[in-house]
Coordinates of C-alpha atoms and ligand atoms in Angstrom, one line a residue:
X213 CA 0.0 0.0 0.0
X214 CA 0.9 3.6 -0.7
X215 CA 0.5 6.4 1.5
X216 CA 1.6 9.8 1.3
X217 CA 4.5 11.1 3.3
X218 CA 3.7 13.8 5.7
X219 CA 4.1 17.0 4.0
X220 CA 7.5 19.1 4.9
X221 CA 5.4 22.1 6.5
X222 CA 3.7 19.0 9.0
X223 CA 4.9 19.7 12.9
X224 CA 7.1 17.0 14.3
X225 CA 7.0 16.0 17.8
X226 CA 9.9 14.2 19.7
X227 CA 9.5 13.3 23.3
X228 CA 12.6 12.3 24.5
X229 CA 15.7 14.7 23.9
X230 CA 18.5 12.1 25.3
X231 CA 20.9 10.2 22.6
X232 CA 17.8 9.4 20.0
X233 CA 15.7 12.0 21.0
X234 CA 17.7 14.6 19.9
X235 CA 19.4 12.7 16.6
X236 CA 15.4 12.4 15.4
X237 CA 14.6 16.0 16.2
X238 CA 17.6 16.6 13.4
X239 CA 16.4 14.4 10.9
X240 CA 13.1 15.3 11.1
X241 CA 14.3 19.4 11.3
X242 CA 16.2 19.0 8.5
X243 CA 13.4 17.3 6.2
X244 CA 12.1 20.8 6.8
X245 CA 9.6 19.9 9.5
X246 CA 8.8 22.3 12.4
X247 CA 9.9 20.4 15.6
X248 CA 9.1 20.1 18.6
X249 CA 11.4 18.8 21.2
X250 CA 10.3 17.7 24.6
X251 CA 11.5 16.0 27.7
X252 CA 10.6 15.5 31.7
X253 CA 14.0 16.2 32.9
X254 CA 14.7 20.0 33.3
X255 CA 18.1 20.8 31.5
X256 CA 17.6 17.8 28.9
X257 CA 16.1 19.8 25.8
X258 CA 18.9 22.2 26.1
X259 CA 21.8 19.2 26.5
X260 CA 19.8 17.8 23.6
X261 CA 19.8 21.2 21.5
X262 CA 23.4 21.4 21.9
X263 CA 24.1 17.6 20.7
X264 CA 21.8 18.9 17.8
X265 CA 24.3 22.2 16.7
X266 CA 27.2 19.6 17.5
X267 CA 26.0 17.8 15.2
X268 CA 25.3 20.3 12.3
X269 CA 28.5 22.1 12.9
X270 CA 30.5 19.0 12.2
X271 CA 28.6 18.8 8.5
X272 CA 29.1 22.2 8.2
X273 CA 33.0 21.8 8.8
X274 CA 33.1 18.9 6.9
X275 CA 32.0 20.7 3.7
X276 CA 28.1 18.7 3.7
X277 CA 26.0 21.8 4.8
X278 CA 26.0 25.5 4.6
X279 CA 26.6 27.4 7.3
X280 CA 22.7 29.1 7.0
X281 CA 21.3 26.2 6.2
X282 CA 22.3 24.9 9.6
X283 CA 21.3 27.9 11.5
X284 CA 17.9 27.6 10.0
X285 CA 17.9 23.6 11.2
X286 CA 18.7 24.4 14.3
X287 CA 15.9 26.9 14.8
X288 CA 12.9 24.5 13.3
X289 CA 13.6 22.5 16.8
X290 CA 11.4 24.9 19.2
X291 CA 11.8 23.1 23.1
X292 CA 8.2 23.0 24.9
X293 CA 7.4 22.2 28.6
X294 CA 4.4 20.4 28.3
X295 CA 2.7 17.7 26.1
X296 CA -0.1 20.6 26.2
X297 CA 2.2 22.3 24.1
X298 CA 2.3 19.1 21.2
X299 CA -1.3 19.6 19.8
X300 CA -0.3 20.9 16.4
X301 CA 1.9 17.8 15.5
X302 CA 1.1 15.6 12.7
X303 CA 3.7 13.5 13.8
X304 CA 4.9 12.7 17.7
X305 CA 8.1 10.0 18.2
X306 CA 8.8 9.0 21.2
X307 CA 12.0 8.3 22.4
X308 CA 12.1 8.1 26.0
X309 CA 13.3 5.6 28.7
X310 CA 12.6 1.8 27.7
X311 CA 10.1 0.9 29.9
X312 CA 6.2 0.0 28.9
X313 CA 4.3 1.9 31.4
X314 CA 6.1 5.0 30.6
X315 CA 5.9 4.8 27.3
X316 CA 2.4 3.9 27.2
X317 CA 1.1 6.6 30.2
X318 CA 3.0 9.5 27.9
X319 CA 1.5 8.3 24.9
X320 CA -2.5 8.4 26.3
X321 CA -1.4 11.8 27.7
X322 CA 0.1 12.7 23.7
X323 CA -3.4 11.4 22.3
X324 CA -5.5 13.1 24.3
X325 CA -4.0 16.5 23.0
X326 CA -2.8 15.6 19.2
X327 CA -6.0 15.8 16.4
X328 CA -7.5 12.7 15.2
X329 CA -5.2 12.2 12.1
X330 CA -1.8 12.4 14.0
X331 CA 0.7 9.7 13.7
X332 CA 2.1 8.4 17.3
X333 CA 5.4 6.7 16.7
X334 CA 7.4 5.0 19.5
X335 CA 11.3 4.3 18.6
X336 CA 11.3 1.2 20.8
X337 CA 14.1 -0.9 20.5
X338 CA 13.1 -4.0 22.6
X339 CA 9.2 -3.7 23.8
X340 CA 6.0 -4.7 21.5
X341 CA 4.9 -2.1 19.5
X342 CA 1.3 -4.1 19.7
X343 CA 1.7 -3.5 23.7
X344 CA 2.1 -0.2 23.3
X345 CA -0.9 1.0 20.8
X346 CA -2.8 -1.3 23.3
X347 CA -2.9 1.9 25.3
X348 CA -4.1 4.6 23.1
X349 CA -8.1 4.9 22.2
X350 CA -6.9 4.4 18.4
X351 CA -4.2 1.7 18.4
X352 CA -4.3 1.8 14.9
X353 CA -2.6 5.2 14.4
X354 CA 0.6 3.6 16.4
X355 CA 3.6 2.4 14.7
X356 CA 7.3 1.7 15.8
X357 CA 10.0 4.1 13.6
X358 CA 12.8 2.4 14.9
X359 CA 15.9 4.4 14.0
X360 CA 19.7 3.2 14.8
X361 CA 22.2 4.9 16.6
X362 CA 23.2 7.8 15.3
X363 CA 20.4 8.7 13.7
X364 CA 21.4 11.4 11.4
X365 CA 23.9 9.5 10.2
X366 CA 22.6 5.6 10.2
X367 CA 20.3 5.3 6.9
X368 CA 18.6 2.4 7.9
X369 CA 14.4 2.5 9.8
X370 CA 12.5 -0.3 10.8
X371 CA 8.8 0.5 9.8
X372 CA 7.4 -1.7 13.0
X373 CA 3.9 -2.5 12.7
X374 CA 2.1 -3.8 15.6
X375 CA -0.8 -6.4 15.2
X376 CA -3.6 -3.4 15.0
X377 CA -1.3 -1.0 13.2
X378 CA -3.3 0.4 10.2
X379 CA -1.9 -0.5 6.7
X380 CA -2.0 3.1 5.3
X381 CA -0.5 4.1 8.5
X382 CA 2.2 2.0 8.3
X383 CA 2.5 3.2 4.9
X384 CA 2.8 7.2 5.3
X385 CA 5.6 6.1 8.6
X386 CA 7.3 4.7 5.2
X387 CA 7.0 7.4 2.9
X388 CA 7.8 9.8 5.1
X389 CA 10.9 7.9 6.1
X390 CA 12.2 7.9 2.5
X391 CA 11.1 11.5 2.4
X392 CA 13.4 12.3 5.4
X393 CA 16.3 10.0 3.1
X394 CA 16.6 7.4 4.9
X395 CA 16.0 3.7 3.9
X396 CA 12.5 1.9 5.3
X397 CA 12.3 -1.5 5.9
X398 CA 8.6 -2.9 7.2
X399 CA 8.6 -5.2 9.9
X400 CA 6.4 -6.9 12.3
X401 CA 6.7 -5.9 15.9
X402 CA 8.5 -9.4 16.5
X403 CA 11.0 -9.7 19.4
X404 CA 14.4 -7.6 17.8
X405 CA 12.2 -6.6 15.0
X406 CA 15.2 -7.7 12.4
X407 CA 17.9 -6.5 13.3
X408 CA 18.2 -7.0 16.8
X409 CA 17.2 -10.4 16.9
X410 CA 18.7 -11.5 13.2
X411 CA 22.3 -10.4 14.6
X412 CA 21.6 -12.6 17.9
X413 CA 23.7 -15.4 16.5
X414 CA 26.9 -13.3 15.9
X415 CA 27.4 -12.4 19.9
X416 CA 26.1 -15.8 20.6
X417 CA 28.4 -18.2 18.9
X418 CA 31.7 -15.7 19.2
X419 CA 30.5 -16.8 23.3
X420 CA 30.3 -20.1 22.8
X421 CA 33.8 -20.1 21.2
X422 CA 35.0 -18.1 23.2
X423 CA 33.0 -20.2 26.4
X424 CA 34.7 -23.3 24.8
X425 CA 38.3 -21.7 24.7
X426 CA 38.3 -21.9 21.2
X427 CA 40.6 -19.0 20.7
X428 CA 41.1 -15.7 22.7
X429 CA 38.2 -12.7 22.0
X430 CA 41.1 -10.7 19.7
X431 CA 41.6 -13.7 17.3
X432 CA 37.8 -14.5 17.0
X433 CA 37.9 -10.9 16.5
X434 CA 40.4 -11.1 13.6
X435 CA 39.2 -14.0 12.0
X436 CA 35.4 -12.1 11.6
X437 CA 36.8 -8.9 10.5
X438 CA 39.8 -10.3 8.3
X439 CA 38.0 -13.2 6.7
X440 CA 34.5 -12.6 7.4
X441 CA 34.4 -9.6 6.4
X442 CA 32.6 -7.9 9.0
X443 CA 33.4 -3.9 10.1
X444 CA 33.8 -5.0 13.7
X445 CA 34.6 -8.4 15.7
X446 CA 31.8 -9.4 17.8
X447 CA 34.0 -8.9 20.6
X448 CA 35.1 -5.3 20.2
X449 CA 31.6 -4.8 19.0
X450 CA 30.3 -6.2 22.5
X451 CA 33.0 -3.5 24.0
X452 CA 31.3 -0.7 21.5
X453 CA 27.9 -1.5 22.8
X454 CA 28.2 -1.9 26.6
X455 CA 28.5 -5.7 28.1
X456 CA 25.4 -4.9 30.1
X457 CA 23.2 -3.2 26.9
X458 CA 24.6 -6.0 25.1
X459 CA 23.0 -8.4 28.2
X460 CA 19.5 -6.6 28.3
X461 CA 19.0 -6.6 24.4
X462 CA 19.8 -10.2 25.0
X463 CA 17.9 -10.9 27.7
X464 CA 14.7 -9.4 26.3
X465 CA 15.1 -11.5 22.9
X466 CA 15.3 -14.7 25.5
X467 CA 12.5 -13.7 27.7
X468 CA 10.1 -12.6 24.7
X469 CA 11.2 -16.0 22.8
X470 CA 9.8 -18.2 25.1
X471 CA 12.9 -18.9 26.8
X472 CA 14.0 -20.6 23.8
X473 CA 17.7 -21.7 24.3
X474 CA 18.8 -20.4 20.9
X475 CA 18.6 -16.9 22.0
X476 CA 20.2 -18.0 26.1
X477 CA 22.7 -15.1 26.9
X478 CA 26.0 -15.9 28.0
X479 CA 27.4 -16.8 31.4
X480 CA 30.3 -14.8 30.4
X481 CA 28.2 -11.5 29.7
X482 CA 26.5 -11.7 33.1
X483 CA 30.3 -12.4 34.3
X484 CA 31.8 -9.2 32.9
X485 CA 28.2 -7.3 34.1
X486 CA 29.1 -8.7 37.7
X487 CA 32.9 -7.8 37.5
X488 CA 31.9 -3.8 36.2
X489 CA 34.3 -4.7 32.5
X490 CA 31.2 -3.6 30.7
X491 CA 33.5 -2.4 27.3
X492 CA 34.8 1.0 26.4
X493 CA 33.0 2.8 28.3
X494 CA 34.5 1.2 31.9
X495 CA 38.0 1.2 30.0
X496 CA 37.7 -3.0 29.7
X497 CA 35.3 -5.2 28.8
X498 CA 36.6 -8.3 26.6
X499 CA 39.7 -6.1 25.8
X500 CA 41.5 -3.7 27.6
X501 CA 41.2 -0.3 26.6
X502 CA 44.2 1.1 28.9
X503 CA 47.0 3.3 27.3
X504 CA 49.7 1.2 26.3
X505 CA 47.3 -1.9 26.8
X506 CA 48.9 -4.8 24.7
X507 CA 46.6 -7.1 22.3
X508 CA 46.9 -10.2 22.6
X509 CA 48.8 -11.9 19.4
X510 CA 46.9 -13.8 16.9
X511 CA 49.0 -14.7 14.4
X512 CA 50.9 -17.7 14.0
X513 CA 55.1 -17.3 13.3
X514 CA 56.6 -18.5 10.9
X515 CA 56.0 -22.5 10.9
X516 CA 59.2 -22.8 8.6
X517 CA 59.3 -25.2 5.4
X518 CA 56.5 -24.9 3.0
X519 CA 55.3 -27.1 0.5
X520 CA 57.2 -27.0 -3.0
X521 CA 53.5 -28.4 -4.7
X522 CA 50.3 -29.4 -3.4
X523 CA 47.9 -32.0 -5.0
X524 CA 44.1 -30.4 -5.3
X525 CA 41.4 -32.8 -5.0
X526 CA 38.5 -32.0 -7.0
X527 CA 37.4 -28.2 -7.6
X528 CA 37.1 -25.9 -3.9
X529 CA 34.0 -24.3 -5.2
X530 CA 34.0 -20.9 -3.4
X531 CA 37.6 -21.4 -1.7
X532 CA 38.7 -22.0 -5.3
X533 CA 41.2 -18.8 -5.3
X534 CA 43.2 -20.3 -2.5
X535 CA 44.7 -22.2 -5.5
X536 CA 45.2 -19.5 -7.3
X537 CA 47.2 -17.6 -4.4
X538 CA 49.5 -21.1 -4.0
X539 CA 50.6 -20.6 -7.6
X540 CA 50.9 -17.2 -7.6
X541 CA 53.7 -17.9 -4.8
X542 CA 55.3 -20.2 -6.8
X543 CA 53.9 -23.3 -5.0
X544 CA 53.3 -26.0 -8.1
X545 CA 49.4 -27.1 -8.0
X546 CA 48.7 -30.6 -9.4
X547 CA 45.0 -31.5 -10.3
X548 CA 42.8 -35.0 -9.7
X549 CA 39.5 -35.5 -9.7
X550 CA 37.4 -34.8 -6.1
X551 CA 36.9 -38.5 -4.6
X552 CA 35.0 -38.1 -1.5
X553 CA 35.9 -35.2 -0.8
X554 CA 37.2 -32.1 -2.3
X555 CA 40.1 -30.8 -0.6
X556 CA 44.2 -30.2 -0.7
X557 CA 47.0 -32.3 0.5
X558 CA 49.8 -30.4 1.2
X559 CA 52.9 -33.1 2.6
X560 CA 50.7 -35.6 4.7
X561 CA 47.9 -33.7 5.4
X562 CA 44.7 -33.6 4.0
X563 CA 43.2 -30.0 3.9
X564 CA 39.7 -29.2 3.7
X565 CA 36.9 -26.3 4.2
X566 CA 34.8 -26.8 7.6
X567 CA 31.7 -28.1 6.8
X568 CA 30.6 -28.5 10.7
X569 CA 32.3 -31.5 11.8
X570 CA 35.2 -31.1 13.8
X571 CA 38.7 -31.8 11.9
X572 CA 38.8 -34.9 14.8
X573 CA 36.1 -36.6 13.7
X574 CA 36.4 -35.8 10.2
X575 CA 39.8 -37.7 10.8
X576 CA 38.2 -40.6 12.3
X577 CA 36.0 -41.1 9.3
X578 CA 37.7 -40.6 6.3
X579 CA 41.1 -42.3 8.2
X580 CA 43.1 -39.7 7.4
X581 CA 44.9 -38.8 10.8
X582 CA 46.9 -35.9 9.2
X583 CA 43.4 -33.8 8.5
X584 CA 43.7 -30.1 8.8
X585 CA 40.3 -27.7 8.4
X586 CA 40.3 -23.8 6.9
X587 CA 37.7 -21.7 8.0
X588 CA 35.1 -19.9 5.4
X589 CA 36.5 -16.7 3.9
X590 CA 34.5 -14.2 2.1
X591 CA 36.9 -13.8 -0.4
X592 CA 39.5 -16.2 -0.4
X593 CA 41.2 -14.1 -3.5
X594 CA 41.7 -11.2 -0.9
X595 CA 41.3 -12.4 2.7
X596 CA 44.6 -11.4 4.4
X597 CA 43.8 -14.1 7.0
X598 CA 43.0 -17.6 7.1
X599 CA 41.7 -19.7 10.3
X600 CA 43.1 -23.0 10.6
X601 CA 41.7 -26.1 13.0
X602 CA 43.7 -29.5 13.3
X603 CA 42.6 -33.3 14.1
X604 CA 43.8 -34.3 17.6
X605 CA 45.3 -37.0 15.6
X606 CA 47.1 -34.4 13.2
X607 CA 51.1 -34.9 13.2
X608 CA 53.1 -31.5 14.5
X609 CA 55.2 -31.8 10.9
X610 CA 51.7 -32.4 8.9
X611 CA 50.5 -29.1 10.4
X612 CA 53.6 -27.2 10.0
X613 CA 53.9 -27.9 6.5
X614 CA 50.0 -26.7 6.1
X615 CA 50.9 -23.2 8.3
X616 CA 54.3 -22.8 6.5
X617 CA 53.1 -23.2 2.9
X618 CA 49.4 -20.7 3.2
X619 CA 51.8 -18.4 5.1
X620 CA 53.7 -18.7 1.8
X621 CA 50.5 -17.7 0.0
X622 CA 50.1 -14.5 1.8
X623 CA 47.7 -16.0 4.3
X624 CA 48.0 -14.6 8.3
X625 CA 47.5 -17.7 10.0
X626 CA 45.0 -18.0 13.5
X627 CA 44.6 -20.9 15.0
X628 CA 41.3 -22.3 16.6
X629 CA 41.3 -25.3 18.7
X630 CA 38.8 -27.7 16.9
X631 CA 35.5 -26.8 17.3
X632 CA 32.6 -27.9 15.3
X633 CA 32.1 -25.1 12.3
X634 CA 35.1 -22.9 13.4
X635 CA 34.8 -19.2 13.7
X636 CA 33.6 -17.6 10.4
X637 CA 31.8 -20.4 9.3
X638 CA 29.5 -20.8 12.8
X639 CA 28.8 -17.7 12.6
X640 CA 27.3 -17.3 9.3
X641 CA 25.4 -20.3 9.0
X642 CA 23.9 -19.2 12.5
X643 CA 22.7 -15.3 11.1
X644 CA 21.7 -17.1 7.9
X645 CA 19.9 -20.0 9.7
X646 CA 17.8 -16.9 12.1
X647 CA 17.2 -14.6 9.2
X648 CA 15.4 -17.9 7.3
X649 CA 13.1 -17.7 10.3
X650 CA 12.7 -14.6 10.8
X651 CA 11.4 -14.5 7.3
X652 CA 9.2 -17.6 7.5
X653 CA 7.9 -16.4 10.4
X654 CA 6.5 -12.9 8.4
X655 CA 9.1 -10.6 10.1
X656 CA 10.0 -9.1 7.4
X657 CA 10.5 -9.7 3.7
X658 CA 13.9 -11.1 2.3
X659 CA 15.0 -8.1 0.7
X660 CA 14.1 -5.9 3.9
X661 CA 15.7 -8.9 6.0
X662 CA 19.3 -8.5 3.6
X663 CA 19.0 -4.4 3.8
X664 CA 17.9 -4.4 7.5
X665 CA 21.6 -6.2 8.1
X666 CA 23.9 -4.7 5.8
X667 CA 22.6 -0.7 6.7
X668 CA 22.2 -2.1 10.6
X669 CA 25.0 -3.7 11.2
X670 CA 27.7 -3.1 8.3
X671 CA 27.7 -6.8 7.1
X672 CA 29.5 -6.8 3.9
X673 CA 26.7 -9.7 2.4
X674 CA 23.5 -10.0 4.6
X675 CA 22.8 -13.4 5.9
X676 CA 20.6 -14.6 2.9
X677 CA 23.0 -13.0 0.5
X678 CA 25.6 -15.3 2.1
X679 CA 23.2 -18.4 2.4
X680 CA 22.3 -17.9 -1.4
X681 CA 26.3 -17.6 -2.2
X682 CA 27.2 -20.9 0.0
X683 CA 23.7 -22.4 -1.8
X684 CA 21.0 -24.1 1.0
X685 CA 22.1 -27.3 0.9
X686 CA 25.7 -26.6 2.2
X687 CA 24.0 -24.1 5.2
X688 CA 22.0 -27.1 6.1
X689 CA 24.6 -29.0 6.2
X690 CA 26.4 -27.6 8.4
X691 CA 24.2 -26.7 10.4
X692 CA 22.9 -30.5 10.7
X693 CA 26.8 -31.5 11.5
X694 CA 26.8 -28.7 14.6
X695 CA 23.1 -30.0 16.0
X696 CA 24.4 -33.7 15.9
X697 CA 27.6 -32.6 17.2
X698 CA 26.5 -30.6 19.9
X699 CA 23.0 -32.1 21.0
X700 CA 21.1 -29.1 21.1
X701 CA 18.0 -27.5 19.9
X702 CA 19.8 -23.9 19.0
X703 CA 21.3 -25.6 15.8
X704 CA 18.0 -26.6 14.2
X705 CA 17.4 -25.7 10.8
X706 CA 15.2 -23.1 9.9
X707 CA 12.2 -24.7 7.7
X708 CA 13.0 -21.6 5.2
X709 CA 16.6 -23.4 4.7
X710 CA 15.4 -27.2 4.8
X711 CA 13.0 -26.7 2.0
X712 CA 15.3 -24.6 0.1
X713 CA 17.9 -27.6 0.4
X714 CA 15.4 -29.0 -1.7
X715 CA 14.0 -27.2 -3.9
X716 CA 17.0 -25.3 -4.8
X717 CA 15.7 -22.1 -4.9
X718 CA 17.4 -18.8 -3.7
X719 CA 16.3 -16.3 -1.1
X720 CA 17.3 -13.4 -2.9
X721 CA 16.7 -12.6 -6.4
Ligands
NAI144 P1 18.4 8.5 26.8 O1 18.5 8.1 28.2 O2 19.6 9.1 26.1 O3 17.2 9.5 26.6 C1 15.9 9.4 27.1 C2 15.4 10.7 27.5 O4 14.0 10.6 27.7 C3 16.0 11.4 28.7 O5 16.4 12.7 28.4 C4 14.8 11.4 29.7 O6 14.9 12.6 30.6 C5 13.6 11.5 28.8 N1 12.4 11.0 29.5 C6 12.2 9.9 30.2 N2 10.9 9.7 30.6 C7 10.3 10.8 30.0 C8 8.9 11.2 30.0 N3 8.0 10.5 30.6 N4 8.6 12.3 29.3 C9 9.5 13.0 28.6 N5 10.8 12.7 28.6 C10 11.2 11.6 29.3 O7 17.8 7.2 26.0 P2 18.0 6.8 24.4 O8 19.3 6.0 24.3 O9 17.9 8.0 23.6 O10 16.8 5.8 24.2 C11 15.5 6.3 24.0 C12 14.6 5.2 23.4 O11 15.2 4.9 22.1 C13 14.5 3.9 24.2 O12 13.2 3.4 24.0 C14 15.5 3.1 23.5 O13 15.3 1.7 23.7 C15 15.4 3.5 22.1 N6 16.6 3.2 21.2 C16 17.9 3.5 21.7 C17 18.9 3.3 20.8 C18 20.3 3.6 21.3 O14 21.3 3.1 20.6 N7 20.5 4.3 22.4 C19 18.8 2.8 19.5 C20 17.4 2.6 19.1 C21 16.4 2.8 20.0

């Protein structure tokens, strides 16, 4: 359905003037909307005025806005006292503390004053947006506009409609979105809506690595950022966030879910919470953010001799470049067809691509104790790091000669101990195998699911882009290997990615 976006002239309320409060009243002041800006705490709409000319001024240094034009920005947001004082707005967004009977007794006092037509928006990041229009006399006219921090400068909105949310409202909150230039996606009001609960997985298996002593936080970190591709490791990205916002966001994904185990936070979160290392802000969380603070190392040295030619096995599909980077360093590359499986043998060893099994057991049934895994790779052509894993069974020269001759290839080298799926690979099967859900369940539509997580979270591919790119069948796969091999419900496949297994078809187009 199409709607109309509210015109420029329309009044914009925004109750709230703390860290979104204020980052809205921009947005909306400099579609050209009056705004006004109002909040309980005396001294707030000033603090939040001030973030506002911060704001403009740094555009205005940085070449993006003229000086005027910022002057007259700053002056469409008028501060008011009183909800009284909101009756002409078209529009009012909330944005004030997270909590349900706040919200909802402001809101009853906002429609009481607002005309009939007036759009009430809440920017809830964690409660039901169906809970909330509960409240008001017209629940249809309520709708979540769930911006990201900051919002001037983060494009992405989720459109949340709650069960009773009108279509055509839903609609204008849309167009007027685009109209403000930023990028709507619709979604239902779901626990996490999409982003917050899609992105789950990537916190929660970094844990669960990290819980098994899989590898430290900073090489999980490396091994996502260098090889995954991802702006942040979900370590440093925990640190970024807050350990204990991290926790709640958590915690109210859990609690809304059912208590479904998938979603359990960590005992490691509630660990840091208890010992105050909430992240940056407390100057260490996972890392230590002290001057001078060292990082722990994550590369390998040097492992000495490498390989003078390697036999490939059968094609490497998507880690096919790896091949290519052996040659380029002069490393001879000798071809046979794929028997059982398609991987390298470099010296003794027998390397292959995780597929969910642990390199042990992968040993154990293909008899091949020298068995080394690699770790998925969005680009293997350009990844300046590889992850390795090795068999328990896995001689100390076998593995050498695998280290020494990828380190040949250009290849940083970060070991994992063996754990089913590895780093990279756990990860994405686990974002892929919620965002399948999430769309089966009606979240959300694909392409809103795939832009919701590249503008939200700075994935290079979302997690059906990725799931299309590995194909269904290989997703399931793994994910199938990491249920069997760990027992537990959190690994089941999404029925989105078991029929696609079959049918072959894509997610995206
Ligand atoms: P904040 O603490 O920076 O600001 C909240 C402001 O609301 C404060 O200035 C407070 O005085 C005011 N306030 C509280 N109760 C009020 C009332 N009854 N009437 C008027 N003003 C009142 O909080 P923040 O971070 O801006 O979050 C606001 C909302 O946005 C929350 O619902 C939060 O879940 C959501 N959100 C937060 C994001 C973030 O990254 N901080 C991202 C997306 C959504």
């Amino acid at each position: 359905m199409s709607a109309p976006a509210l015109p420029s002239g329309a009044t914009v309320a925004v109750i709230g003037a703390g860290t979104m409060g204020a980052g809205i009243a921009h947005v909306a002041a400099r579609a050209g909307h009056p705004v006004l800006l109002l909040d309980s705490q005396p001294g707030a709409t000033a603090r939040g005025l001030a973030a506002i000319r911060k704001d403009l001024d740094a555009l205005v240094s940085r070449g993006r806005l003229e000086a005027a034009e910022a002057d007259a920005i700053h002056a469409r947001v008028q501060p008011v006292e009183a909800v009284a004082a909101l009756a002409p707005a078209a529009l009012v967004v909330e944005a004030v503390v997270e909590d349900l009977a706040v919200k909802t007794a402001l809101l009853q006092s906002v429609e009481a004053v607002v005309g009939e037509d007036a759009l009430i928006a809440t920017n809830t990041s964690s409660l039901s947006v169906t809970a909330i229009a509960r409240a008001l006399r017209r629940p249809g006219r309520c709708l979540g506009l769930h911006f990201f921090n900051p919002a001037p400068r983060m494009a992405l909105v989720e459109v949340v409609t709650g069960l009773v949310t009108d279509a055509a409202v839903a609609a204008a909150g849309e167009a007027t979105m685009r109209a403000w230039g930023k990028t709507p996606v619709q979604a239902r009001s779901t626990p996490g809506f999409i982003v917050n609960r899609v992105a789950r997985p990537y916190y929660g298996e970094a844990l669960r690595l990290l819980l098994e002593r899989a590898a430290g936080p900073a090489a999980i970190d490396a091994l996502l950022r260098d090889c995954g591709g991802f702006p942040m490791g979900p370590f440093e990205l925990m640190d970024l966030i807050g350990i204990d916002v991290n926790l709640m966001v958590s915690r109210s994904v859990f609690e809304q879910m059912g208590h479904d185990r998938r979603y359990a936070p960590s005992v490691i979160q509630q660990e840091l919470v208890d010992a105050g290392r909430l992240g940056r802000k407390s100057g260490r969380g996972f890392h230590d953010y002290a001057p001078g603070a060292a990082r722990q190392g994550v590369d390998l040295p040097p492992a000495g001799e490498a390989a003078a030619r390697v036999k490939a096995v059968g094609g490497l599909r998507t880690a096919e470049p790896l091949v290519a980077r052996l040659q380029a360093a002069g490393i001879a590359v000798m071809r046979a067809p794929a028997d059982i499986s398609r991987h390298l043998e470099i010296g003794t060893a027998r390397l292959s691509k995780t597929d969910g099994r642990t390199a042990t057991r992968r040993a154990a049934e293909d008899r091949h104790a020298d068995t080394v895994l690699f770790d998925l790779a969005l680009d293997y052509a350009a990844a300046p790091r590889l992850g390795l894993a090795r068999a328990d069974s896995c001689s100390q020269a076998a593995w050498d000669g695998v280290v020494a001759t990828l380190q040949k290839a250009g290849f940083r080298i970060t070991a994992l101990d063996d754990v089913a799926g590895m780093a990279v690979m756990r990860a994405v099967v686990t974002l892929a195998n919620e965002a399948s859900d999430a769309l089966v369940q009606g979240v959300a539509s694909a392409a809103d699911i795939e832009t919701a997580m590249k503008l939200g979270t700075g994935y290079p591919l979302g997690p059906l882009g990725w799931a299309d790119r590995l194909g269904a069948e290989h997703v399931a796969g793994v994910l199938d290997n990491l249920r069997t091999h760990y027992g537990e419900e959190r690994y089941r496949l999404s029925p989105g990615l078991a029929r696609r297994r079959i049918n072959g078809e894509r997610f995206l187009d």
